[in-house]
Amino acid sequence: MDALLFSHGCDAFLIFIDIHTFNGPYMIRILITCLFSFVVLNVSSTEKLTLKEPLTKLSSVSDGPYVFAKKQSVDAIWLCQGQVIQKTLITTELPLLINNCNLTTKVHALRIDENKVLEYQGDYTVAALSDFHGQYDLMLKLLTNNQIIDEDKNWSFGNGHFVITGDIFDRGDKVTEILWFLYDLEQQAKAAGGKIHLTLGNHEVMILNGDLRYLNAKYLTTSEKLNIPFEQLFSQNSILGNWLRSKSVLVKVNNNLFAHGGFHPNLAKENHSLEEINTVFKANLVKSELDKPREGWGKYLHKSNGPIWYRGYFKSGDEGASSQEIDLLLKHFDINHIIVGHTSQKQIETRYQGRVIAIDSSIKKGEYGEILFIESAKNKKDVMWRGSLAGEILSLH
Ligand code: ZN
């Protein structure tokens, strides 16, 4: 009887009253059991409600497309309101516009060769920012208000060079949108005589390596529904995965050197070149694609003192770079400024009397962000300013 009461709670109590007359202490025992069951059932129904939340979100997620190259076709996969949609499209003509579920993209090439050009020189304006972390809407506002793109999201920066020092992935929920947007904008920039430089951040490398610690829950849903491990959505034969693998870890534009985290002074002391740093870093990019585990210098470049993780320009004491070491880096790489993201600030700021510029302006919070502008030409003094979210010109200090 007790077992029955425990499992059926007050229903059993009511049946019991129905078929028996009231019987003193036994009834009290049953009543206590009934109340206990009521509490247990209520708690478990609350738990069920909490568990229902992600299920509701799960059913309404739209994401994609994830596009995989085949010989003369692509497989495109979307998650549309929680439903998986898959299409195979013939690629006789490129670019190929693919559209479903209001998630549209243009595939420009089935494979892109790795970009090995690390240095650019010319007379043009450079714009730079960093660490979008899935904040697509804020990114669009910042780029539109600062005339990098027009109201239709098309390139309007002419022959300018636009540098993004990584960390598109993680935290926010519009990563796919940013990736496809930049993938396409890159072609528009090229056609206009301009250039987009996307350098890899630690979050790109984490995702490619299946380290999903900071992934937005939306993408766990995508991965689960599509039944594909998330990192496999960016495999070598995926259009975006291939595109990301084509990117370098650093770029030098006129007098300015860009990387996500920064350059440890040892790189200058040990006389390493930019090409060497990039080549070894890239040769050790995705662990599962290597013949043997990362070791030696390849391992060093992917650890905390490497270009995507380093924070030494924002630390004091032994862990921080000294003013002399910054000078050494500038001299070694023949530059005037090192420009980095990764270590978040409220706004774009300088360190070391302007020799280091921090361009992660906390876009990840989804509230505000800034863009750095450099009127730049080789062997000329750079003129720099900040563009605010509203498009105001602000001084850099
Ligand atoms: Zn970072």
Tab-separated table of C-alpha atoms and ligand atoms in Angstrom:
chain	number	residue	atom	x	y	z
A	1	MET	CA	0.000	0.000	0.000
A	2	ASP	CA	2.789	2.432	0.930
A	3	ALA	CA	4.566	1.692	-2.309
A	4	LEU	CA	1.359	2.324	-4.184
A	5	LEU	CA	0.869	5.605	-2.339
A	6	PHE	CA	4.418	6.678	-3.045
A	7	SER	CA	4.017	6.083	-6.737
A	8	HIS	CA	0.500	7.355	-7.179
A	9	GLY	CA	0.345	9.983	-4.426
A	10	CYS	CA	-3.032	11.517	-3.611
A	11	ASP	CA	-4.922	9.638	-6.307
A	12	ALA	CA	-4.400	6.502	-4.265
A	13	PHE	CA	-5.435	8.377	-1.119
A	14	LEU	CA	-8.698	9.432	-2.698
A	15	ILE	CA	-9.419	5.892	-3.908
A	16	PHE	CA	-8.616	4.663	-0.415
A	17	ILE	CA	-11.157	7.088	1.137
A	18	ASP	CA	-13.666	5.992	-1.429
A	19	ILE	CA	-13.485	2.330	-0.504
A	20	HIS	CA	-12.760	2.479	3.260
A	21	THR	CA	-14.272	4.214	6.213
A	22	PHE	CA	-12.074	6.656	8.161
A	23	ASN	CA	-9.662	4.705	10.426
A	24	GLY	CA	-7.639	6.879	12.935
A	25	PRO	CA	-3.778	6.385	13.024
A	26	TYR	CA	-3.604	4.379	9.797
A	27	MET	CA	-5.337	7.192	7.938
A	28	ILE	CA	-2.871	9.757	9.400
A	29	ARG	CA	0.036	7.619	8.177
A	30	ILE	CA	-1.498	7.485	4.725
A	31	LEU	CA	-2.155	11.224	4.784
A	32	ILE	CA	1.522	11.943	5.641
A	33	THR	CA	2.616	9.608	2.844
A	34	CYS	CA	0.227	11.395	0.508
A	35	LEU	CA	1.593	14.832	1.404
A	36	PHE	CA	5.145	13.537	1.006
A	37	SER	CA	4.265	12.155	-2.419
A	38	PHE	CA	2.650	15.466	-3.355
A	39	VAL	CA	5.874	17.351	-2.526
A	40	VAL	CA	8.014	14.788	-4.365
A	41	LEU	CA	5.813	14.947	-7.451
A	42	ASN	CA	5.757	18.746	-7.410
A	43	VAL	CA	9.552	18.958	-7.219
A	44	SER	CA	9.900	16.474	-10.028
A	45	SER	CA	7.401	18.370	-12.172
A	46	THR	CA	9.431	21.582	-11.609
A	47	GLU	CA	12.526	19.707	-12.741
A	48	LYS	CA	10.656	18.534	-15.793
A	49	LEU	CA	9.731	22.144	-16.589
A	50	THR	CA	13.361	23.206	-16.354
A	51	LEU	CA	14.355	20.344	-18.590
A	52	LYS	CA	11.736	21.387	-21.130
A	53	GLU	CA	13.384	24.786	-21.741
A	54	PRO	CA	16.332	23.616	-23.841
A	55	LEU	CA	13.990	21.257	-25.674
A	56	THR	CA	11.802	24.204	-26.707
A	57	LYS	CA	14.873	26.143	-27.868
A	58	LEU	CA	16.147	23.057	-29.614
A	59	SER	CA	13.039	22.781	-31.754
A	60	SER	CA	13.212	26.373	-33.017
A	61	VAL	CA	16.887	26.687	-33.950
A	62	SER	CA	17.777	27.751	-37.474
A	63	ASP	CA	21.416	27.657	-38.515
A	64	GLY	CA	23.620	27.125	-41.521
A	65	PRO	CA	24.194	26.429	-44.232
A	66	TYR	CA	27.106	24.100	-43.650
A	67	VAL	CA	28.456	23.367	-47.094
A	68	PHE	CA	30.725	20.503	-48.038
A	69	ALA	CA	32.634	20.349	-51.284
A	70	LYS	CA	32.500	17.295	-53.501
A	71	LYS	CA	34.021	16.911	-56.961
A	72	GLN	CA	31.535	18.941	-58.978
A	73	SER	CA	28.862	19.606	-56.416
A	74	VAL	CA	28.317	20.685	-52.852
A	75	ASP	CA	26.225	19.219	-50.084
A	76	ALA	CA	24.497	21.985	-48.162
A	77	ILE	CA	22.899	21.337	-44.789
A	78	TRP	CA	20.654	23.652	-42.789
A	79	LEU	CA	18.856	23.416	-39.528
A	80	CYS	CA	15.554	25.156	-40.221
A	81	GLN	CA	13.273	25.671	-37.208
A	82	GLY	CA	14.801	22.521	-35.781
A	83	GLN	CA	14.324	20.511	-39.001
A	84	VAL	CA	17.320	19.237	-40.946
A	85	ILE	CA	17.339	20.184	-44.628
A	86	GLN	CA	19.940	18.788	-46.985
A	87	LYS	CA	20.525	19.615	-50.632
A	88	THR	CA	23.085	18.581	-53.211
A	89	LEU	CA	23.851	21.340	-55.713
A	90	ILE	CA	25.841	21.056	-58.917
A	91	THR	CA	28.656	23.592	-59.115
A	92	THR	CA	29.122	24.044	-62.848
A	93	GLU	CA	29.035	27.800	-62.301
A	94	LEU	CA	30.622	29.677	-59.442
A	95	PRO	CA	29.762	31.676	-57.421
A	96	LEU	CA	26.847	29.482	-56.489
A	97	LEU	CA	24.002	31.103	-54.621
A	98	ILE	CA	22.449	28.741	-52.138
A	99	ASN	CA	19.357	29.604	-50.196
A	100	ASN	CA	17.002	27.968	-47.762
A	101	CYS	CA	15.163	28.941	-44.612
A	102	ASN	CA	16.199	32.603	-45.155
A	103	LEU	CA	19.799	31.505	-44.681
A	104	THR	CA	21.527	32.407	-47.906
A	105	THR	CA	25.119	32.274	-48.981
A	106	LYS	CA	27.321	32.359	-52.023
A	107	VAL	CA	29.981	29.716	-52.544
A	108	HIS	CA	32.882	31.277	-54.443
A	109	ALA	CA	35.224	28.314	-54.735
A	110	LEU	CA	35.313	24.668	-53.743
A	111	ARG	CA	38.850	25.004	-52.427
A	112	ILE	CA	41.017	27.984	-51.542
A	113	ASP	CA	44.783	27.788	-51.451
A	114	GLU	CA	46.507	28.801	-48.266
A	115	ASN	CA	47.334	32.495	-48.143
A	116	LYS	CA	51.067	32.779	-47.686
A	117	VAL	CA	51.439	36.492	-48.385
A	118	LEU	CA	52.026	38.048	-44.994
A	119	GLU	CA	53.199	41.560	-45.882
A	120	TYR	CA	51.339	44.318	-47.733
A	121	GLN	CA	52.497	47.784	-48.676
A	122	GLY	CA	50.540	50.605	-50.212
A	123	ASP	CA	48.919	53.960	-49.834
A	124	TYR	CA	45.484	53.239	-48.375
A	125	THR	CA	43.392	53.431	-45.245
A	126	VAL	CA	43.514	50.471	-42.904
A	127	ALA	CA	40.631	49.572	-40.604
A	128	ALA	CA	41.067	47.012	-37.842
A	129	LEU	CA	39.022	45.365	-35.163
A	130	SER	CA	38.844	42.114	-33.306
A	131	ASP	CA	36.913	39.552	-31.297
A	132	PHE	CA	33.391	39.532	-32.762
A	133	HIS	CA	32.463	36.399	-30.779
A	134	GLY	CA	29.172	35.820	-32.596
A	135	GLN	CA	27.892	39.419	-32.268
A	136	TYR	CA	26.740	39.729	-35.876
A	137	ASP	CA	24.218	42.571	-35.412
A	138	LEU	CA	26.627	44.748	-33.465
A	139	MET	CA	29.323	44.028	-36.025
A	140	LEU	CA	27.032	45.155	-38.880
A	141	LYS	CA	26.157	48.360	-37.052
A	142	LEU	CA	29.805	49.145	-36.373
A	143	LEU	CA	30.853	48.453	-39.962
A	144	THR	CA	27.916	50.357	-41.481
A	145	ASN	CA	28.325	53.420	-39.273
A	146	ASN	CA	32.022	53.527	-40.117
A	147	GLN	CA	31.474	53.110	-43.880
A	148	ILE	CA	33.250	49.782	-44.241
A	149	ILE	CA	29.952	48.494	-45.671
A	150	ASP	CA	26.831	50.207	-46.974
A	151	GLU	CA	23.224	49.805	-45.813
A	152	ASP	CA	22.907	46.660	-47.967
A	153	LYS	CA	25.909	45.078	-46.239
A	154	ASN	CA	28.089	45.525	-49.320
A	155	TRP	CA	31.739	46.621	-49.281
A	156	SER	CA	32.079	50.409	-49.376
A	157	PHE	CA	35.678	50.778	-48.161
A	158	GLY	CA	37.156	51.119	-51.667
A	159	ASN	CA	40.817	50.141	-51.796
A	160	GLY	CA	41.052	50.077	-47.997
A	161	HIS	CA	42.478	47.133	-46.087
A	162	PHE	CA	40.260	45.723	-43.365
A	163	VAL	CA	41.983	43.605	-40.707
A	164	ILE	CA	40.136	41.317	-38.292
A	165	THR	CA	42.440	39.739	-35.759
A	166	GLY	CA	40.368	36.655	-35.034
A	167	ASP	CA	37.915	35.262	-32.500
A	168	ILE	CA	34.758	35.198	-34.580
A	169	PHE	CA	33.741	31.959	-32.853
A	170	ASP	CA	32.244	31.196	-29.435
A	171	ARG	CA	30.129	32.997	-26.831
A	172	GLY	CA	27.535	34.596	-29.156
A	173	ASP	CA	24.899	32.885	-31.317
A	174	LYS	CA	25.486	34.385	-34.766
A	175	VAL	CA	28.858	32.926	-35.644
A	176	THR	CA	27.726	31.266	-38.893
A	177	GLU	CA	26.276	34.569	-40.115
A	178	ILE	CA	29.585	36.389	-39.493
A	179	LEU	CA	31.646	33.699	-41.210
A	180	TRP	CA	29.549	33.704	-44.401
A	181	PHE	CA	29.333	37.496	-44.361
A	182	LEU	CA	33.131	37.915	-44.201
A	183	TYR	CA	33.652	35.072	-46.662
A	184	ASP	CA	31.574	36.963	-49.223
A	185	LEU	CA	32.740	40.470	-48.303
A	186	GLU	CA	36.306	39.344	-48.939
A	187	GLN	CA	35.419	38.815	-52.605
A	188	GLN	CA	33.700	42.185	-52.833
A	189	ALA	CA	36.735	43.901	-51.278
A	190	LYS	CA	39.033	42.205	-53.766
A	191	ALA	CA	36.859	43.295	-56.695
A	192	ALA	CA	37.016	46.904	-55.455
A	193	GLY	CA	40.798	46.858	-55.111
A	194	GLY	CA	40.655	46.522	-51.336
A	195	LYS	CA	41.492	43.639	-49.065
A	196	ILE	CA	40.231	41.785	-46.010
A	197	HIS	CA	42.805	40.178	-43.732
A	198	LEU	CA	41.348	37.718	-41.262
A	199	THR	CA	43.990	36.332	-38.929
A	200	LEU	CA	43.283	33.314	-36.752
A	201	GLY	CA	42.397	33.713	-33.075
A	202	ASN	CA	42.547	31.150	-30.300
A	203	HIS	CA	38.808	30.490	-30.640
A	204	GLU	CA	39.119	29.579	-34.335
A	205	VAL	CA	41.903	27.164	-33.442
A	206	MET	CA	39.950	25.777	-30.467
A	207	ILE	CA	36.922	25.026	-32.644
A	208	LEU	CA	38.981	23.418	-35.410
A	209	ASN	CA	40.512	21.221	-32.700
A	210	GLY	CA	37.157	20.274	-31.176
A	211	ASP	CA	37.622	22.323	-27.999
A	212	LEU	CA	34.023	23.440	-27.528
A	213	ARG	CA	34.248	24.938	-24.024
A	214	TYR	CA	32.953	28.359	-25.030
A	215	LEU	CA	30.472	27.283	-27.679
A	216	ASN	CA	27.023	28.875	-27.541
A	217	ALA	CA	24.307	26.324	-26.682
A	218	LYS	CA	22.716	26.969	-30.073
A	219	TYR	CA	25.612	25.270	-31.814
A	220	LEU	CA	25.459	22.238	-29.536
A	221	THR	CA	21.863	21.940	-30.752
A	222	THR	CA	22.980	22.304	-34.372
A	223	SER	CA	25.606	19.629	-33.923
A	224	GLU	CA	23.186	17.298	-32.153
A	225	LYS	CA	20.376	17.733	-34.699
A	226	LEU	CA	22.666	17.378	-37.708
A	227	ASN	CA	24.342	14.447	-35.963
A	228	ILE	CA	27.772	15.803	-36.890
A	229	PRO	CA	30.435	16.703	-34.282
A	230	PHE	CA	30.624	20.509	-34.319
A	231	GLU	CA	34.269	20.656	-35.391
A	232	GLN	CA	33.420	18.399	-38.337
A	233	LEU	CA	31.135	21.143	-39.645
A	234	PHE	CA	34.457	22.957	-40.249
A	235	SER	CA	36.391	19.991	-41.611
A	236	GLN	CA	38.894	20.349	-44.440
A	237	ASN	CA	36.266	19.713	-47.095
A	238	SER	CA	33.733	22.153	-45.671
A	239	ILE	CA	33.748	25.485	-47.502
A	240	LEU	CA	34.171	27.513	-44.307
A	241	GLY	CA	36.624	25.051	-42.764
A	242	ASN	CA	38.800	25.204	-45.857
A	243	TRP	CA	38.534	28.990	-45.898
A	244	LEU	CA	39.590	29.239	-42.239
A	245	ARG	CA	42.546	26.929	-42.869
A	246	SER	CA	43.676	29.287	-45.652
A	247	LYS	CA	44.123	32.130	-43.157
A	248	SER	CA	47.401	33.186	-41.595
A	249	VAL	CA	48.074	33.869	-37.936
A	250	LEU	CA	49.573	37.304	-38.581
A	251	VAL	CA	49.701	40.044	-41.165
A	252	LYS	CA	51.904	43.086	-41.663
A	253	VAL	CA	50.349	46.072	-43.401
A	254	ASN	CA	52.779	48.933	-43.992
A	255	ASN	CA	54.241	49.821	-40.591
A	256	ASN	CA	51.832	47.750	-38.555
A	257	LEU	CA	51.974	44.137	-37.456
A	258	PHE	CA	48.732	42.387	-36.512
A	259	ALA	CA	48.055	39.183	-34.581
A	260	HIS	CA	45.335	38.000	-32.245
A	261	GLY	CA	47.312	37.755	-28.987
A	262	GLY	CA	50.707	39.226	-29.783
A	263	PHE	CA	54.382	38.483	-30.199
A	264	HIS	CA	56.487	37.316	-27.276
A	265	PRO	CA	59.834	39.181	-27.119
A	266	ASN	CA	61.632	35.835	-27.427
A	267	LEU	CA	60.512	35.676	-31.056
A	268	ALA	CA	62.694	38.726	-31.733
A	269	LYS	CA	65.520	37.619	-29.418
A	270	GLU	CA	65.678	34.270	-31.206
A	271	ASN	CA	65.516	36.011	-34.553
A	272	HIS	CA	62.417	34.300	-35.914
A	273	SER	CA	60.892	35.733	-39.084
A	274	LEU	CA	57.181	36.366	-39.660
A	275	GLU	CA	57.158	33.737	-42.361
A	276	GLU	CA	58.737	31.167	-40.069
A	277	ILE	CA	56.254	31.912	-37.262
A	278	ASN	CA	53.273	31.602	-39.593
A	279	THR	CA	54.542	28.499	-41.383
A	280	VAL	CA	55.269	26.553	-38.200
A	281	PHE	CA	52.036	27.723	-36.563
A	282	LYS	CA	49.976	26.674	-39.581
A	283	ALA	CA	51.797	23.363	-39.968
A	284	ASN	CA	50.579	22.515	-36.457
A	285	LEU	CA	47.072	23.915	-36.740
A	286	VAL	CA	44.718	20.963	-36.273
A	287	LYS	CA	46.023	18.185	-34.054
A	288	SER	CA	43.862	15.453	-35.581
A	289	GLU	CA	45.270	16.267	-39.027
A	290	LEU	CA	48.915	15.944	-37.970
A	291	ASP	CA	51.068	12.849	-38.466
A	292	LYS	CA	52.467	13.199	-34.950
A	293	PRO	CA	51.689	15.315	-31.859
A	294	ARG	CA	52.800	18.956	-31.795
A	295	GLU	CA	56.294	19.257	-30.378
A	296	GLY	CA	59.105	21.762	-29.901
A	297	TRP	CA	58.553	25.118	-31.499
A	298	GLY	CA	55.285	24.098	-33.147
A	299	LYS	CA	53.941	23.306	-29.696
A	300	TYR	CA	55.331	26.547	-28.224
A	301	LEU	CA	53.535	28.648	-30.851
A	302	HIS	CA	50.207	27.052	-29.886
A	303	LYS	CA	50.709	27.601	-26.150
A	304	SER	CA	50.298	30.656	-23.906
A	305	ASN	CA	53.310	32.558	-25.308
A	306	GLY	CA	52.298	31.939	-28.911
A	307	PRO	CA	50.657	34.542	-31.194
A	308	ILE	CA	47.021	33.586	-30.473
A	309	TRP	CA	47.240	33.304	-26.669
A	310	TYR	CA	49.930	35.800	-25.566
A	311	ARG	CA	48.851	38.509	-23.080
A	312	GLY	CA	52.250	39.903	-22.101
A	313	TYR	CA	51.509	43.476	-23.244
A	314	PHE	CA	48.848	43.680	-20.532
A	315	LYS	CA	50.811	42.226	-17.623
A	316	SER	CA	53.359	43.704	-15.309
A	317	GLY	CA	56.465	42.174	-13.791
A	318	ASP	CA	58.180	39.098	-15.160
A	319	GLU	CA	55.138	38.005	-17.182
A	320	GLY	CA	54.900	41.300	-19.023
A	321	ALA	CA	56.996	42.621	-21.895
A	322	SER	CA	59.308	45.519	-20.981
A	323	SER	CA	59.521	48.745	-22.959
A	324	GLN	CA	62.938	47.677	-24.262
A	325	GLU	CA	61.501	44.363	-25.396
A	326	ILE	CA	58.754	46.160	-27.315
A	327	ASP	CA	61.428	48.231	-29.039
A	328	LEU	CA	63.280	45.052	-29.861
A	329	LEU	CA	60.153	43.551	-31.441
A	330	LEU	CA	59.477	46.718	-33.477
A	331	LYS	CA	63.043	46.805	-34.739
A	332	HIS	CA	63.194	43.089	-35.487
A	333	PHE	CA	59.964	43.052	-37.506
A	334	ASP	CA	60.618	46.518	-38.999
A	335	ILE	CA	57.364	48.035	-37.796
A	336	ASN	CA	56.055	51.001	-35.795
A	337	HIS	CA	53.142	49.326	-34.064
A	338	ILE	CA	51.980	45.926	-32.871
A	339	ILE	CA	48.199	45.672	-33.021
A	340	VAL	CA	46.428	42.929	-31.077
A	341	GLY	CA	43.005	41.693	-29.962
A	342	HIS	CA	42.337	38.908	-27.425
A	343	THR	CA	42.745	40.947	-24.227
A	344	SER	CA	39.489	42.877	-23.861
A	345	GLN	CA	39.367	46.599	-23.124
A	346	LYS	CA	36.418	48.983	-22.873
A	347	GLN	CA	37.572	50.746	-26.015
A	348	ILE	CA	40.506	50.715	-28.396
A	349	GLU	CA	43.538	51.746	-26.372
A	350	THR	CA	47.275	52.075	-26.641
A	351	ARG	CA	50.055	50.659	-24.465
A	352	TYR	CA	53.781	51.421	-24.332
A	353	GLN	CA	53.317	55.070	-25.425
A	354	GLY	CA	51.349	54.049	-28.488
A	355	ARG	CA	53.674	51.328	-29.735
A	356	VAL	CA	51.133	48.598	-28.915
A	357	ILE	CA	47.462	49.055	-29.761
A	358	ALA	CA	44.731	46.935	-28.185
A	359	ILE	CA	41.759	46.556	-30.537
A	360	ASP	CA	39.529	44.103	-28.640
A	361	SER	CA	36.910	46.653	-27.550
A	362	SER	CA	34.645	44.041	-25.872
A	363	ILE	CA	32.263	43.545	-28.794
A	364	LYS	CA	31.600	40.159	-27.165
A	365	LYS	CA	29.332	41.852	-24.623
A	366	GLY	CA	26.971	42.831	-27.426
A	367	GLU	CA	26.731	46.457	-26.316
A	368	TYR	CA	29.547	48.509	-27.804
A	369	GLY	CA	32.555	48.247	-30.039
A	370	GLU	CA	35.115	50.361	-31.859
A	371	ILE	CA	37.162	50.194	-35.008
A	372	LEU	CA	40.701	51.440	-35.476
A	373	PHE	CA	41.541	53.506	-38.538
A	374	ILE	CA	45.055	54.063	-39.825
A	375	GLU	CA	45.888	56.451	-42.624
A	376	SER	CA	48.801	54.430	-43.680
A	377	ALA	CA	51.644	54.268	-46.136
A	378	LYS	CA	55.009	52.569	-45.975
A	379	ASN	CA	57.707	54.817	-44.475
A	380	LYS	CA	55.183	57.530	-43.575
A	381	LYS	CA	54.050	58.329	-40.077
A	382	ASP	CA	50.704	56.647	-39.403
A	383	VAL	CA	47.700	58.809	-38.588
A	384	MET	CA	45.340	56.879	-36.360
A	385	TRP	CA	41.895	57.353	-34.897
A	386	ARG	CA	39.045	55.346	-33.419
A	387	GLY	CA	35.613	54.957	-34.980
A	388	SER	CA	32.844	54.602	-32.407
A	389	LEU	CA	29.776	52.389	-32.735
A	390	ALA	CA	27.842	55.474	-33.891
A	391	GLY	CA	30.556	56.270	-36.427
A	392	GLU	CA	32.101	59.200	-34.575
A	393	ILE	CA	35.776	59.932	-34.993
A	394	LEU	CA	37.527	59.674	-31.622
A	395	SER	CA	41.138	60.248	-30.710
A	396	LEU	CA	43.375	57.310	-29.906
A	397	HIS	CA	45.229	57.346	-26.625
B	1	ZN	ZN	41.186	35.435	-27.944
